[in-house]
Amino acid sequence: MRFADRIQAGRELAAALSEMQRTEDLPVPLVLALPRGGVPVAAEVARALHAPLDVLVARKIGLPGRPEYGVGAIAGEDPPVYDATALEMLGLTEDRLSSTVAHERTEMHRRQSLYRGNRPEPRIEGRAVIVVDDGLATGVTARAALRHLRRQRPARLVLAAPVGSPQAVTALGHEADTVVCLHQPAVFEAVGLWYEDFPQISDDEVTEALHMTTAH
């Protein structure tokens, strides 16, 4: 099963979440995209749920020299969340990643300022918060985002993605109240392989999507 693009994936995910909204309690729903790739998917979900859309900027901590290989992530001003097993296998310590963490935190602040401007962060407490990404590979970025949100006491915390590795989905089930993942291929490899069209999303596309609906 491959999706044509993020829009189609978002519509299919929106259909599943709309069914959940009809049958379960999702008080004052808020859709939070993990930018940038999660934004087009989340926009379809927000539209279907008649819910506001916003972003939660979380940044992957990659291996030195191999930034695409995530061994940890940060969200908000929380301490980094690491994949302890990966660090042990690679013989890495958290101290060796401190410069990478500092760089990613700077980039996180830049994107937060760019995407949000003067708009305040949305209220989380007491709401059903649906965190959306375009796929779950290792799941470490989503884990950091979910832990950051959990501290703000949402009424319900849902993680939703069109596709994900079974291992990531299982692990994240301990972080979210519900994980909705439409496709969990046994051999996953990379998120982009499950989309026919998987372009990079620009900052302009993110801000344009956010201007169409604001969070309250």
PDB file of C-alpha atoms in Angstrom:
ATOM      1  CA  MET A   1       0.000   0.000   0.000  1.00  0.00           C
ATOM      2  CA  ARG A   2       1.482   3.321  -1.123  1.00  0.00           C
ATOM      3  CA  PHE A   3      -0.089   6.758  -0.899  1.00  0.00           C
ATOM      4  CA  ALA A   4      -0.173   9.056  -3.916  1.00  0.00           C
ATOM      5  CA  ASP A   5       0.998  12.006  -1.831  1.00  0.00           C
ATOM      6  CA  ARG A   6       0.590  13.593   1.602  1.00  0.00           C
ATOM      7  CA  ILE A   7      -2.799  15.065   0.674  1.00  0.00           C
ATOM      8  CA  GLN A   8      -4.304  11.668  -0.139  1.00  0.00           C
ATOM      9  CA  ALA A   9      -2.680  10.177   2.960  1.00  0.00           C
ATOM     10  CA  GLY A  10      -4.119  12.991   5.051  1.00  0.00           C
ATOM     11  CA  ARG A  11      -7.614  12.395   3.723  1.00  0.00           C
ATOM     12  CA  GLU A  12      -7.446   8.683   4.495  1.00  0.00           C
ATOM     13  CA  LEU A  13      -6.130   9.419   7.968  1.00  0.00           C
ATOM     14  CA  ALA A  14      -8.837  12.059   8.418  1.00  0.00           C
ATOM     15  CA  ALA A  15     -11.523   9.479   7.613  1.00  0.00           C
ATOM     16  CA  ALA A  16     -10.246   7.184  10.379  1.00  0.00           C
ATOM     17  CA  LEU A  17     -10.038  10.029  12.887  1.00  0.00           C
ATOM     18  CA  SER A  18     -13.503  11.307  11.936  1.00  0.00           C
ATOM     19  CA  GLU A  19     -14.865   7.875  12.808  1.00  0.00           C
ATOM     20  CA  MET A  20     -13.077   8.076  16.146  1.00  0.00           C
ATOM     21  CA  GLN A  21     -14.580  11.503  16.736  1.00  0.00           C
ATOM     22  CA  ARG A  22     -18.055  10.101  16.120  1.00  0.00           C
ATOM     23  CA  THR A  23     -17.680   7.174  18.503  1.00  0.00           C
ATOM     24  CA  GLU A  24     -15.302   8.412  21.221  1.00  0.00           C
ATOM     25  CA  ASP A  25     -14.838  11.466  23.397  1.00  0.00           C
ATOM     26  CA  LEU A  26     -12.441  13.994  21.849  1.00  0.00           C
ATOM     27  CA  PRO A  27     -13.033  17.158  23.890  1.00  0.00           C
ATOM     28  CA  VAL A  28     -12.154  20.489  22.238  1.00  0.00           C
ATOM     29  CA  PRO A  29      -9.897  18.834  19.642  1.00  0.00           C
ATOM     30  CA  LEU A  30      -6.635  20.427  18.545  1.00  0.00           C
ATOM     31  CA  VAL A  31      -4.520  19.124  15.653  1.00  0.00           C
ATOM     32  CA  LEU A  32      -0.765  19.604  15.995  1.00  0.00           C
ATOM     33  CA  ALA A  33       1.461  18.855  13.005  1.00  0.00           C
ATOM     34  CA  LEU A  34       5.087  17.853  13.279  1.00  0.00           C
ATOM     35  CA  PRO A  35       6.656  20.099  10.625  1.00  0.00           C
ATOM     36  CA  ARG A  36       7.471  20.123   7.983  1.00  0.00           C
ATOM     37  CA  GLY A  37       6.245  16.880   6.438  1.00  0.00           C
ATOM     38  CA  GLY A  38       3.349  16.431   8.836  1.00  0.00           C
ATOM     39  CA  VAL A  39       1.718  19.733   7.936  1.00  0.00           C
ATOM     40  CA  PRO A  40      -0.085  18.789   4.659  1.00  0.00           C
ATOM     41  CA  VAL A  41      -1.324  15.593   6.316  1.00  0.00           C
ATOM     42  CA  ALA A  42      -2.499  17.414   9.440  1.00  0.00           C
ATOM     43  CA  ALA A  43      -4.264  20.110   7.419  1.00  0.00           C
ATOM     44  CA  GLU A  44      -6.610  17.461   5.985  1.00  0.00           C
ATOM     45  CA  VAL A  45      -7.223  16.048   9.463  1.00  0.00           C
ATOM     46  CA  ALA A  46      -7.972  19.469  10.950  1.00  0.00           C
ATOM     47  CA  ARG A  47     -10.395  20.231   8.132  1.00  0.00           C
ATOM     48  CA  ALA A  48     -12.275  16.958   8.619  1.00  0.00           C
ATOM     49  CA  LEU A  49     -12.477  17.299  12.410  1.00  0.00           C
ATOM     50  CA  HIS A  50     -13.401  21.012  12.226  1.00  0.00           C
ATOM     51  CA  ALA A  51     -10.491  21.566  14.581  1.00  0.00           C
ATOM     52  CA  PRO A  52      -7.797  24.255  14.666  1.00  0.00           C
ATOM     53  CA  LEU A  53      -4.380  23.428  13.248  1.00  0.00           C
ATOM     54  CA  ASP A  54      -1.045  24.368  14.758  1.00  0.00           C
ATOM     55  CA  VAL A  55       2.493  22.988  14.804  1.00  0.00           C
ATOM     56  CA  LEU A  56       4.735  21.475  17.425  1.00  0.00           C
ATOM     57  CA  VAL A  57       8.333  21.929  16.346  1.00  0.00           C
ATOM     58  CA  ALA A  58      10.397  18.947  17.474  1.00  0.00           C
ATOM     59  CA  ARG A  59      13.900  18.331  16.158  1.00  0.00           C
ATOM     60  CA  LYS A  60      15.679  15.055  15.552  1.00  0.00           C
ATOM     61  CA  ILE A  61      19.162  14.601  17.000  1.00  0.00           C
ATOM     62  CA  GLY A  62      21.162  12.814  14.342  1.00  0.00           C
ATOM     63  CA  LEU A  63      24.434  10.970  14.384  1.00  0.00           C
ATOM     64  CA  PRO A  64      27.510  13.147  13.857  1.00  0.00           C
ATOM     65  CA  GLY A  65      28.161  12.926  10.128  1.00  0.00           C
ATOM     66  CA  ARG A  66      24.868  11.121   9.512  1.00  0.00           C
ATOM     67  CA  PRO A  67      22.173  13.624  10.516  1.00  0.00           C
ATOM     68  CA  GLU A  68      19.388  11.586   8.889  1.00  0.00           C
ATOM     69  CA  TYR A  69      19.937   8.767  11.418  1.00  0.00           C
ATOM     70  CA  GLY A  70      18.033   9.881  14.501  1.00  0.00           C
ATOM     71  CA  VAL A  71      19.215   8.762  17.936  1.00  0.00           C
ATOM     72  CA  GLY A  72      17.238  11.335  19.903  1.00  0.00           C
ATOM     73  CA  ALA A  73      15.006  14.392  19.682  1.00  0.00           C
ATOM     74  CA  ILE A  74      14.032  17.583  21.465  1.00  0.00           C
ATOM     75  CA  ALA A  75      10.737  19.418  21.915  1.00  0.00           C
ATOM     76  CA  GLY A  76      10.126  22.673  23.728  1.00  0.00           C
ATOM     77  CA  GLU A  77      12.724  23.409  26.375  1.00  0.00           C
ATOM     78  CA  ASP A  78      12.615  19.831  27.658  1.00  0.00           C
ATOM     79  CA  PRO A  79      15.808  17.777  27.990  1.00  0.00           C
ATOM     80  CA  PRO A  80      16.640  15.603  24.973  1.00  0.00           C
ATOM     81  CA  VAL A  81      14.929  12.242  24.625  1.00  0.00           C
ATOM     82  CA  TYR A  82      17.377   9.562  23.492  1.00  0.00           C
ATOM     83  CA  ASP A  83      17.089   6.074  22.059  1.00  0.00           C
ATOM     84  CA  ALA A  84      19.221   4.431  24.739  1.00  0.00           C
ATOM     85  CA  THR A  85      19.542   1.185  22.792  1.00  0.00           C
ATOM     86  CA  ALA A  86      20.840   3.010  19.712  1.00  0.00           C
ATOM     87  CA  LEU A  87      23.364   4.983  21.768  1.00  0.00           C
ATOM     88  CA  GLU A  88      24.671   1.793  23.357  1.00  0.00           C
ATOM     89  CA  MET A  89      24.921  -0.033  20.034  1.00  0.00           C
ATOM     90  CA  LEU A  90      26.810   2.881  18.482  1.00  0.00           C
ATOM     91  CA  GLY A  91      29.060   3.466  21.478  1.00  0.00           C
ATOM     92  CA  LEU A  92      27.829   7.046  21.837  1.00  0.00           C
ATOM     93  CA  THR A  93      27.378   9.127  24.983  1.00  0.00           C
ATOM     94  CA  GLU A  94      24.983  12.010  25.469  1.00  0.00           C
ATOM     95  CA  ASP A  95      27.954  14.325  26.046  1.00  0.00           C
ATOM     96  CA  ARG A  96      29.257  13.632  22.539  1.00  0.00           C
ATOM     97  CA  LEU A  97      25.954  14.869  21.127  1.00  0.00           C
ATOM     98  CA  SER A  98      25.819  18.132  23.097  1.00  0.00           C
ATOM     99  CA  SER A  99      26.919  20.311  20.154  1.00  0.00           C
ATOM    100  CA  THR A 100      24.342  18.642  17.906  1.00  0.00           C
ATOM    101  CA  VAL A 101      21.644  19.281  20.512  1.00  0.00           C
ATOM    102  CA  ALA A 102      22.619  22.956  20.734  1.00  0.00           C
ATOM    103  CA  HIS A 103      22.482  23.312  16.948  1.00  0.00           C
ATOM    104  CA  GLU A 104      19.068  21.629  16.725  1.00  0.00           C
ATOM    105  CA  ARG A 105      17.669  23.734  19.559  1.00  0.00           C
ATOM    106  CA  THR A 106      18.722  26.889  17.706  1.00  0.00           C
ATOM    107  CA  GLU A 107      17.018  25.616  14.555  1.00  0.00           C
ATOM    108  CA  MET A 108      13.925  24.680  16.563  1.00  0.00           C
ATOM    109  CA  HIS A 109      13.666  28.236  17.929  1.00  0.00           C
ATOM    110  CA  ARG A 110      14.123  29.673  14.436  1.00  0.00           C
ATOM    111  CA  ARG A 111      11.298  27.586  13.042  1.00  0.00           C
ATOM    112  CA  GLN A 112       9.013  28.314  15.991  1.00  0.00           C
ATOM    113  CA  SER A 113       9.491  32.039  15.445  1.00  0.00           C
ATOM    114  CA  LEU A 114       9.003  31.711  11.685  1.00  0.00           C
ATOM    115  CA  TYR A 115       5.862  29.568  11.877  1.00  0.00           C
ATOM    116  CA  ARG A 116       4.199  31.221  14.844  1.00  0.00           C
ATOM    117  CA  GLY A 117       5.351  34.839  14.785  1.00  0.00           C
ATOM    118  CA  ASN A 118       3.614  36.650  17.642  1.00  0.00           C
ATOM    119  CA  ARG A 119       0.826  34.097  17.888  1.00  0.00           C
ATOM    120  CA  PRO A 120       0.782  32.419  21.327  1.00  0.00           C
ATOM    121  CA  GLU A 121       1.116  28.676  21.718  1.00  0.00           C
ATOM    122  CA  PRO A 122      -2.230  26.867  21.852  1.00  0.00           C
ATOM    123  CA  ARG A 123      -3.765  25.724  25.119  1.00  0.00           C
ATOM    124  CA  ILE A 124      -3.209  21.991  25.685  1.00  0.00           C
ATOM    125  CA  GLU A 125      -4.683  21.300  29.117  1.00  0.00           C
ATOM    126  CA  GLY A 126      -8.050  19.542  29.063  1.00  0.00           C
ATOM    127  CA  ARG A 127      -8.148  19.097  25.281  1.00  0.00           C
ATOM    128  CA  ALA A 128      -7.948  16.159  22.927  1.00  0.00           C
ATOM    129  CA  VAL A 129      -4.644  16.760  21.160  1.00  0.00           C
ATOM    130  CA  ILE A 130      -4.015  14.908  17.889  1.00  0.00           C
ATOM    131  CA  VAL A 131      -0.337  14.894  16.884  1.00  0.00           C
ATOM    132  CA  VAL A 132       0.125  14.214  13.170  1.00  0.00           C
ATOM    133  CA  ASP A 133       3.188  13.278  11.128  1.00  0.00           C
ATOM    134  CA  ASP A 134       3.598  11.910   7.604  1.00  0.00           C
ATOM    135  CA  GLY A 135       5.241   8.728   8.888  1.00  0.00           C
ATOM    136  CA  LEU A 136       6.843   7.047  11.888  1.00  0.00           C
ATOM    137  CA  ALA A 137      10.287   5.560  11.261  1.00  0.00           C
ATOM    138  CA  THR A 138      12.192   5.318  14.546  1.00  0.00           C
ATOM    139  CA  GLY A 139       9.504   7.310  16.347  1.00  0.00           C
ATOM    140  CA  VAL A 140      12.030   9.214  18.453  1.00  0.00           C
ATOM    141  CA  THR A 141      10.837  12.662  17.312  1.00  0.00           C
ATOM    142  CA  ALA A 142       7.213  11.776  18.031  1.00  0.00           C
ATOM    143  CA  ARG A 143       8.247  10.446  21.450  1.00  0.00           C
ATOM    144  CA  ALA A 144       9.830  13.767  22.400  1.00  0.00           C
ATOM    145  CA  ALA A 145       6.755  15.644  21.171  1.00  0.00           C
ATOM    146  CA  LEU A 146       4.341  13.411  23.090  1.00  0.00           C
ATOM    147  CA  ARG A 147       6.285  13.687  26.336  1.00  0.00           C
ATOM    148  CA  HIS A 148       6.408  17.460  25.966  1.00  0.00           C
ATOM    149  CA  LEU A 149       2.639  17.574  25.516  1.00  0.00           C
ATOM    150  CA  ARG A 150       1.884  15.083  28.295  1.00  0.00           C
ATOM    151  CA  ARG A 151       3.408  17.491  30.819  1.00  0.00           C
ATOM    152  CA  GLN A 152       0.736  20.026  29.806  1.00  0.00           C
ATOM    153  CA  ARG A 153      -2.090  17.678  30.871  1.00  0.00           C
ATOM    154  CA  PRO A 154      -4.199  17.090  27.762  1.00  0.00           C
ATOM    155  CA  ALA A 155      -7.470  15.246  28.291  1.00  0.00           C
ATOM    156  CA  ARG A 156      -6.441  12.807  25.576  1.00  0.00           C
ATOM    157  CA  LEU A 157      -3.282  12.443  23.530  1.00  0.00           C
ATOM    158  CA  VAL A 158      -3.573  10.831  20.098  1.00  0.00           C
ATOM    159  CA  LEU A 159      -0.720  10.172  17.672  1.00  0.00           C
ATOM    160  CA  ALA A 160      -1.747   9.751  14.036  1.00  0.00           C
ATOM    161  CA  ALA A 161       0.253   8.908  10.919  1.00  0.00           C
ATOM    162  CA  PRO A 162      -0.567   7.310   7.579  1.00  0.00           C
ATOM    163  CA  VAL A 163       2.354   4.857   7.774  1.00  0.00           C
ATOM    164  CA  GLY A 164       4.826   3.660  10.357  1.00  0.00           C
ATOM    165  CA  SER A 165       7.148   0.850  11.306  1.00  0.00           C
ATOM    166  CA  PRO A 166       5.447  -1.711  13.561  1.00  0.00           C
ATOM    167  CA  GLN A 167       8.233  -1.312  16.132  1.00  0.00           C
ATOM    168  CA  ALA A 168       7.747   2.464  16.342  1.00  0.00           C
ATOM    169  CA  VAL A 169       3.964   2.152  16.560  1.00  0.00           C
ATOM    170  CA  THR A 170       4.233  -0.371  19.406  1.00  0.00           C
ATOM    171  CA  ALA A 171       6.754   1.735  21.324  1.00  0.00           C
ATOM    172  CA  LEU A 172       4.738   4.929  20.926  1.00  0.00           C
ATOM    173  CA  GLY A 173       1.657   3.185  22.262  1.00  0.00           C
ATOM    174  CA  HIS A 174       3.264   3.666  25.677  1.00  0.00           C
ATOM    175  CA  GLU A 175       3.484   7.432  25.138  1.00  0.00           C
ATOM    176  CA  ALA A 176       0.112   8.290  23.544  1.00  0.00           C
ATOM    177  CA  ASP A 177      -3.338   7.278  24.736  1.00  0.00           C
ATOM    178  CA  THR A 178      -4.113   6.114  21.199  1.00  0.00           C
ATOM    179  CA  VAL A 179      -1.964   5.578  18.106  1.00  0.00           C
ATOM    180  CA  VAL A 180      -3.721   5.618  14.741  1.00  0.00           C
ATOM    181  CA  CYS A 181      -1.471   4.288  11.955  1.00  0.00           C
ATOM    182  CA  LEU A 182      -3.131   3.116   8.748  1.00  0.00           C
ATOM    183  CA  HIS A 183      -0.271   1.086   7.287  1.00  0.00           C
ATOM    184  CA  GLN A 184       2.447  -0.773   9.194  1.00  0.00           C
ATOM    185  CA  PRO A 185       4.635  -2.614   6.681  1.00  0.00           C
ATOM    186  CA  ALA A 186       6.824  -5.350   8.157  1.00  0.00           C
ATOM    187  CA  VAL A 187       9.778  -4.102   6.115  1.00  0.00           C
ATOM    188  CA  PHE A 188       9.648  -0.344   6.539  1.00  0.00           C
ATOM    189  CA  GLU A 189      13.054   1.192   5.620  1.00  0.00           C
ATOM    190  CA  ALA A 190      11.990   4.854   5.087  1.00  0.00           C
ATOM    191  CA  VAL A 191       8.832   6.992   5.152  1.00  0.00           C
ATOM    192  CA  GLY A 192       9.293   8.296   1.599  1.00  0.00           C
ATOM    193  CA  LEU A 193       9.142   4.807   0.096  1.00  0.00           C
ATOM    194  CA  TRP A 194       5.439   4.633   0.968  1.00  0.00           C
ATOM    195  CA  TYR A 195       4.530   7.704  -1.079  1.00  0.00           C
ATOM    196  CA  GLU A 196       4.554   7.980  -4.863  1.00  0.00           C
ATOM    197  CA  ASP A 197       5.129  11.732  -4.590  1.00  0.00           C
ATOM    198  CA  PHE A 198       7.137  12.834  -1.537  1.00  0.00           C
ATOM    199  CA  PRO A 199       8.603  16.319  -2.076  1.00  0.00           C
ATOM    200  CA  GLN A 200      10.333  18.414   0.546  1.00  0.00           C
ATOM    201  CA  ILE A 201       7.901  20.800   2.247  1.00  0.00           C
ATOM    202  CA  SER A 202       9.053  24.410   2.373  1.00  0.00           C
ATOM    203  CA  ASP A 203       8.742  26.847   5.270  1.00  0.00           C
ATOM    204  CA  ASP A 204       6.415  28.930   3.080  1.00  0.00           C
ATOM    205  CA  GLU A 205       4.059  25.969   2.654  1.00  0.00           C
ATOM    206  CA  VAL A 206       3.967  25.485   6.418  1.00  0.00           C
ATOM    207  CA  THR A 207       3.150  29.123   7.161  1.00  0.00           C
ATOM    208  CA  GLU A 208       0.532  29.193   4.402  1.00  0.00           C
ATOM    209  CA  ALA A 209      -1.237  26.151   5.888  1.00  0.00           C
ATOM    210  CA  LEU A 210      -1.182  27.724   9.343  1.00  0.00           C
ATOM    211  CA  HIS A 211      -2.615  31.003   8.096  1.00  0.00           C
ATOM    212  CA  MET A 212      -5.664  29.104   6.835  1.00  0.00           C
ATOM    213  CA  THR A 213      -6.640  28.104  10.372  1.00  0.00           C
ATOM    214  CA  THR A 214      -5.407  29.267  13.755  1.00  0.00           C
ATOM    215  CA  ALA A 215      -5.387  27.463  17.092  1.00  0.00           C
ATOM    216  CA  HIS A 216      -7.247  28.700  20.147  1.00  0.00           C
TER     217      HIS A 216
END
